Short mmCIF file of N, CA and C in Angstrom, two decimals:
data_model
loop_
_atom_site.label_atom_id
_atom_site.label_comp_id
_atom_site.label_asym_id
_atom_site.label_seq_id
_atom_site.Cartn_x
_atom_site.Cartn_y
_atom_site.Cartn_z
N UNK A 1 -76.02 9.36 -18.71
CA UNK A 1 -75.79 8.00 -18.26
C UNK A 1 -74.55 7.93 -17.37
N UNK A 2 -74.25 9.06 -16.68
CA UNK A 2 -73.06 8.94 -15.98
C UNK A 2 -73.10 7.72 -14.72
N UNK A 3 -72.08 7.16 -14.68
CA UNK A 3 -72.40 5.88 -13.83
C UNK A 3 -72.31 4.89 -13.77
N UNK A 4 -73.16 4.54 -15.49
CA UNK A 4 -73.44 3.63 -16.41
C UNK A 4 -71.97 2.96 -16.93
N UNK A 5 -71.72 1.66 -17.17
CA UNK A 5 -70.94 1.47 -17.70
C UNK A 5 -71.51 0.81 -19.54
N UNK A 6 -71.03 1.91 -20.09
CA UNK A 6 -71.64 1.82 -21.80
C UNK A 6 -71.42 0.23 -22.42
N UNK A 7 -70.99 -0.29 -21.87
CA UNK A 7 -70.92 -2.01 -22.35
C UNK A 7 -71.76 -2.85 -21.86
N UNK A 8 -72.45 -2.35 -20.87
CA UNK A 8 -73.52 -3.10 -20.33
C UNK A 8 -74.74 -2.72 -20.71
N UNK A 9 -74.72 -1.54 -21.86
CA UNK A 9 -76.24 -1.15 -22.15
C UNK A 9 -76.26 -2.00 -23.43
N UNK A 10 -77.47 -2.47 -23.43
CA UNK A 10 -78.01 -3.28 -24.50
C UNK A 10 -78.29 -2.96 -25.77
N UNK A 11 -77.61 -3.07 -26.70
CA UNK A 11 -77.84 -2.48 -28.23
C UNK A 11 -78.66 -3.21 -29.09
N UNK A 12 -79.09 -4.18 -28.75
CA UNK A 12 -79.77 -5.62 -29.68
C UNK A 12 -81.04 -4.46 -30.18
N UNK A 13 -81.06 -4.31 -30.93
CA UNK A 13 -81.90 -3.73 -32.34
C UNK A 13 -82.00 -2.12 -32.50
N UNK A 14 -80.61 -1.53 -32.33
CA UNK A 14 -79.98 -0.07 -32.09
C UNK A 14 -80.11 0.10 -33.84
N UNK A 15 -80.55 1.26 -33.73
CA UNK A 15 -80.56 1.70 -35.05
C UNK A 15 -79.48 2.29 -35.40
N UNK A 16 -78.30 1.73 -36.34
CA UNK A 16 -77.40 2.43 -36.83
C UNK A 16 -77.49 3.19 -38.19
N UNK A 17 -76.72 4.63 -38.21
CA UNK A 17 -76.63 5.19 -39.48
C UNK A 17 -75.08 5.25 -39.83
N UNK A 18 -74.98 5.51 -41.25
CA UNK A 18 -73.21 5.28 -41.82
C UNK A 18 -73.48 6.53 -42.71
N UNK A 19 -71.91 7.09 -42.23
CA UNK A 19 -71.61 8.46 -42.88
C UNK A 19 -69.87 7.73 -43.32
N UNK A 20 -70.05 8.54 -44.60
CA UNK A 20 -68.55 8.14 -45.29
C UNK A 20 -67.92 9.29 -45.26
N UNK A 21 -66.76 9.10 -45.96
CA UNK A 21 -65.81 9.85 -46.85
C UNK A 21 -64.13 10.08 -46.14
N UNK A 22 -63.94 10.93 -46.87
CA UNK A 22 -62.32 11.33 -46.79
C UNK A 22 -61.40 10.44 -47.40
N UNK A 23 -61.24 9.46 -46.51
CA UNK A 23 -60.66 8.12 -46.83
C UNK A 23 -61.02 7.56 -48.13
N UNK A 24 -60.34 6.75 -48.64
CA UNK A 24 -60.50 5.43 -49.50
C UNK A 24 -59.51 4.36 -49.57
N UNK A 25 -60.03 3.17 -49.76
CA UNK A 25 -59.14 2.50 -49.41
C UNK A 25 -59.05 1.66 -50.35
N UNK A 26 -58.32 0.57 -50.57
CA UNK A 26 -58.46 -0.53 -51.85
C UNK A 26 -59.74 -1.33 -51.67
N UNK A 27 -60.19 -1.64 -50.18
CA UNK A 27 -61.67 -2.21 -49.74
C UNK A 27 -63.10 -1.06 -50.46
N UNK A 28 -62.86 -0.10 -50.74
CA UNK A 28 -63.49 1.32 -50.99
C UNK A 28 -63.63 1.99 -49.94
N UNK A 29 -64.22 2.88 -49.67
CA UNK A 29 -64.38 4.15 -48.82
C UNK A 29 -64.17 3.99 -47.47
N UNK A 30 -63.81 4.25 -46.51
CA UNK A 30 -64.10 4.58 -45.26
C UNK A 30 -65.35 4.94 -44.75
N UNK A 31 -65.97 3.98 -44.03
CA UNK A 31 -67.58 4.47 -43.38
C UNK A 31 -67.49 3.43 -41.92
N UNK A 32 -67.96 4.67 -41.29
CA UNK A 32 -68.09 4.19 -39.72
C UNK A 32 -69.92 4.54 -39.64
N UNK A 33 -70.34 3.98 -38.64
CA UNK A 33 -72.11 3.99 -37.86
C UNK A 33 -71.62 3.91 -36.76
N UNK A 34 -73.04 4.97 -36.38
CA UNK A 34 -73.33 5.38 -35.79
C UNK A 34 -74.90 5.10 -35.03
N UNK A 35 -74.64 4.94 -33.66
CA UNK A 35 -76.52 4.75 -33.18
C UNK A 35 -76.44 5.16 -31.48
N UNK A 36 -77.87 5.62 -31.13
CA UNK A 36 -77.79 6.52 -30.08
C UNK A 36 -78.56 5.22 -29.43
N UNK A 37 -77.39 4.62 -28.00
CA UNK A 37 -78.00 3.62 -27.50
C UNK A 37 -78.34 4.16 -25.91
N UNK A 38 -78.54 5.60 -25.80
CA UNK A 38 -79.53 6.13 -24.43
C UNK A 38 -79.27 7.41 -24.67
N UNK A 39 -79.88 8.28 -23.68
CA UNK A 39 -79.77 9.55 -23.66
C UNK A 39 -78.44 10.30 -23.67
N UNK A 40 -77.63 10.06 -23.51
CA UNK A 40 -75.92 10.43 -23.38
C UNK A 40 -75.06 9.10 -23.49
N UNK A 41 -75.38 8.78 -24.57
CA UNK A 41 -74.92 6.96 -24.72
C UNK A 41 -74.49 6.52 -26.47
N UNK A 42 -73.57 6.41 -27.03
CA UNK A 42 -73.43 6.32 -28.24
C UNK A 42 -73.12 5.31 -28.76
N UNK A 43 -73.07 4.23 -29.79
CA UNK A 43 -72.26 3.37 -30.53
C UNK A 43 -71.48 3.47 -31.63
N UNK A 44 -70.44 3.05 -31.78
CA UNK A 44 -70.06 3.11 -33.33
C UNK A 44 -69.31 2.16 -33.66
N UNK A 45 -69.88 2.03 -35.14
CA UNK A 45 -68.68 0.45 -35.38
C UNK A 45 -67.93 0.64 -36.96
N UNK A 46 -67.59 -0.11 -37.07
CA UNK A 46 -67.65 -0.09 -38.72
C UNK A 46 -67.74 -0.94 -39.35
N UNK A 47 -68.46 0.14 -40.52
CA UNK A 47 -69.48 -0.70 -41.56
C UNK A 47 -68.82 -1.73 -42.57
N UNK A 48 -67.41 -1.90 -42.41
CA UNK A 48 -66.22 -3.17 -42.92
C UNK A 48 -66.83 -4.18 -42.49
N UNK A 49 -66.44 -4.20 -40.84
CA UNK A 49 -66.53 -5.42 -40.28
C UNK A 49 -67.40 -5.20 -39.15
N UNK A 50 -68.56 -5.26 -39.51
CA UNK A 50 -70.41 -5.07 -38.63
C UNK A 50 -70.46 -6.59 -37.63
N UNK A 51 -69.74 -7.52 -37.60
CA UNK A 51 -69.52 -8.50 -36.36
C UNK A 51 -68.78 -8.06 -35.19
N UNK A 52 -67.87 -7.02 -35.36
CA UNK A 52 -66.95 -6.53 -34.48
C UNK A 52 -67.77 -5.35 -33.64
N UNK A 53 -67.64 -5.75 -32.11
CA UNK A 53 -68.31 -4.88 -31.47
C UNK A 53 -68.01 -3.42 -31.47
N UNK A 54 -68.95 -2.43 -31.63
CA UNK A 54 -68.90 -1.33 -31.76
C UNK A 54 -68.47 -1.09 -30.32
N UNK A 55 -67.79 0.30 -30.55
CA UNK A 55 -66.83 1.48 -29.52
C UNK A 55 -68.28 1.91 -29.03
N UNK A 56 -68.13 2.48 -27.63
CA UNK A 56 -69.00 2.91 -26.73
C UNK A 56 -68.94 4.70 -26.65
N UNK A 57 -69.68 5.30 -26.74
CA UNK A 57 -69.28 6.80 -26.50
C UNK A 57 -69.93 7.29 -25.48
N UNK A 58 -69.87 8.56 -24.45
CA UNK A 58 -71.04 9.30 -24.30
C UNK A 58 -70.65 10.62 -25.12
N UNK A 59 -71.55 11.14 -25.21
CA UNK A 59 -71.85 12.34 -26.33
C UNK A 59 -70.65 13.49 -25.99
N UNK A 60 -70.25 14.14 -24.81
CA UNK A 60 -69.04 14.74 -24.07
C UNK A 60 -67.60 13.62 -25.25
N UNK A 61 -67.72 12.85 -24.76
CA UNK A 61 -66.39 12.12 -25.62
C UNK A 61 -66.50 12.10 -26.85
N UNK A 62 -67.69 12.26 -27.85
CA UNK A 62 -68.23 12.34 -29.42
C UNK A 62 -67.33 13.73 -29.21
N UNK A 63 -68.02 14.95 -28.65
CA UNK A 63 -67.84 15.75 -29.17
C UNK A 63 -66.66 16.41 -29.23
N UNK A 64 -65.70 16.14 -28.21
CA UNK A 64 -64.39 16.01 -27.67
C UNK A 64 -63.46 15.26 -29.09
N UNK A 65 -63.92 14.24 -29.69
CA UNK A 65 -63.30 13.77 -30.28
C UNK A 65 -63.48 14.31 -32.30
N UNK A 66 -64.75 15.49 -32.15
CA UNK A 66 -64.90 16.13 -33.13
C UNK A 66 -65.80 15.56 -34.11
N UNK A 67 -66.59 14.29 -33.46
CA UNK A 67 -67.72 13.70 -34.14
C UNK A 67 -69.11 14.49 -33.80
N UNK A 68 -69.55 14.66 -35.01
CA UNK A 68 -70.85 15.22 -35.08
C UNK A 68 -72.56 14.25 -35.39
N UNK A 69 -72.99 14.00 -34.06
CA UNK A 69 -73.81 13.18 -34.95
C UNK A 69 -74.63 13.01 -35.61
N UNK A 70 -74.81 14.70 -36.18
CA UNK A 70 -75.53 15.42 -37.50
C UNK A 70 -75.08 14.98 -38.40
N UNK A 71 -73.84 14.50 -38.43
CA UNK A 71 -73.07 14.02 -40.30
C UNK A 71 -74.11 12.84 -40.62
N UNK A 72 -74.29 11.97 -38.94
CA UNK A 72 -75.23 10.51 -39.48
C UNK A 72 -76.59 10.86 -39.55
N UNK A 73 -77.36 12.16 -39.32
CA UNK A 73 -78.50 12.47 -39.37
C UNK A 73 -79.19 12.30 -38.16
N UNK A 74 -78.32 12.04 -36.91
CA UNK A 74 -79.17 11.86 -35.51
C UNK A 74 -78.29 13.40 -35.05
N UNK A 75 -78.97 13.49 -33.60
CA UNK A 75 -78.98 14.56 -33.08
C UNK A 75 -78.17 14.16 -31.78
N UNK A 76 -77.90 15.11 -31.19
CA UNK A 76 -77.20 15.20 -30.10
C UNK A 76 -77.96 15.28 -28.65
#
């Protein structure tokens, strides 16, 4: 999606998945989602506060940043 600016792609019924752990907090656990909104196009939000617009990725910046998106059960 190079080109693309990731805020303008449309997520309205993006399938998100949530992977936990490490963290805990007094709220409980730490869990962020995850959903693949194009071919080199990512979302993520968290599963706290699911009104707050999710962060934009492309997959180069996932992986750069050491996110795998095998932990959420999607693929790369």
């Amino acid at each position: 999606m190079s080109g693309t600016d990731l805020y303008e792609v449309d997520i309205t019924g993006a399938q998100f998945s949530k992977a936990c752990g490490g963290n805990t907090h007094p709220d409980g656990e730490a869990c962020v989602t995850l959903a693949r909104i194009g071919p080199d196009a990512w979302a993520m939000g968290d599963s706290k506060r699911p009104e707050v617009e999710p962060l934009r990725f492309t997959t180069a910046e996932l992986t750069a940043a050491g996110i795998d998106p095998a932990r959420f059960a999607l693929s790369a």
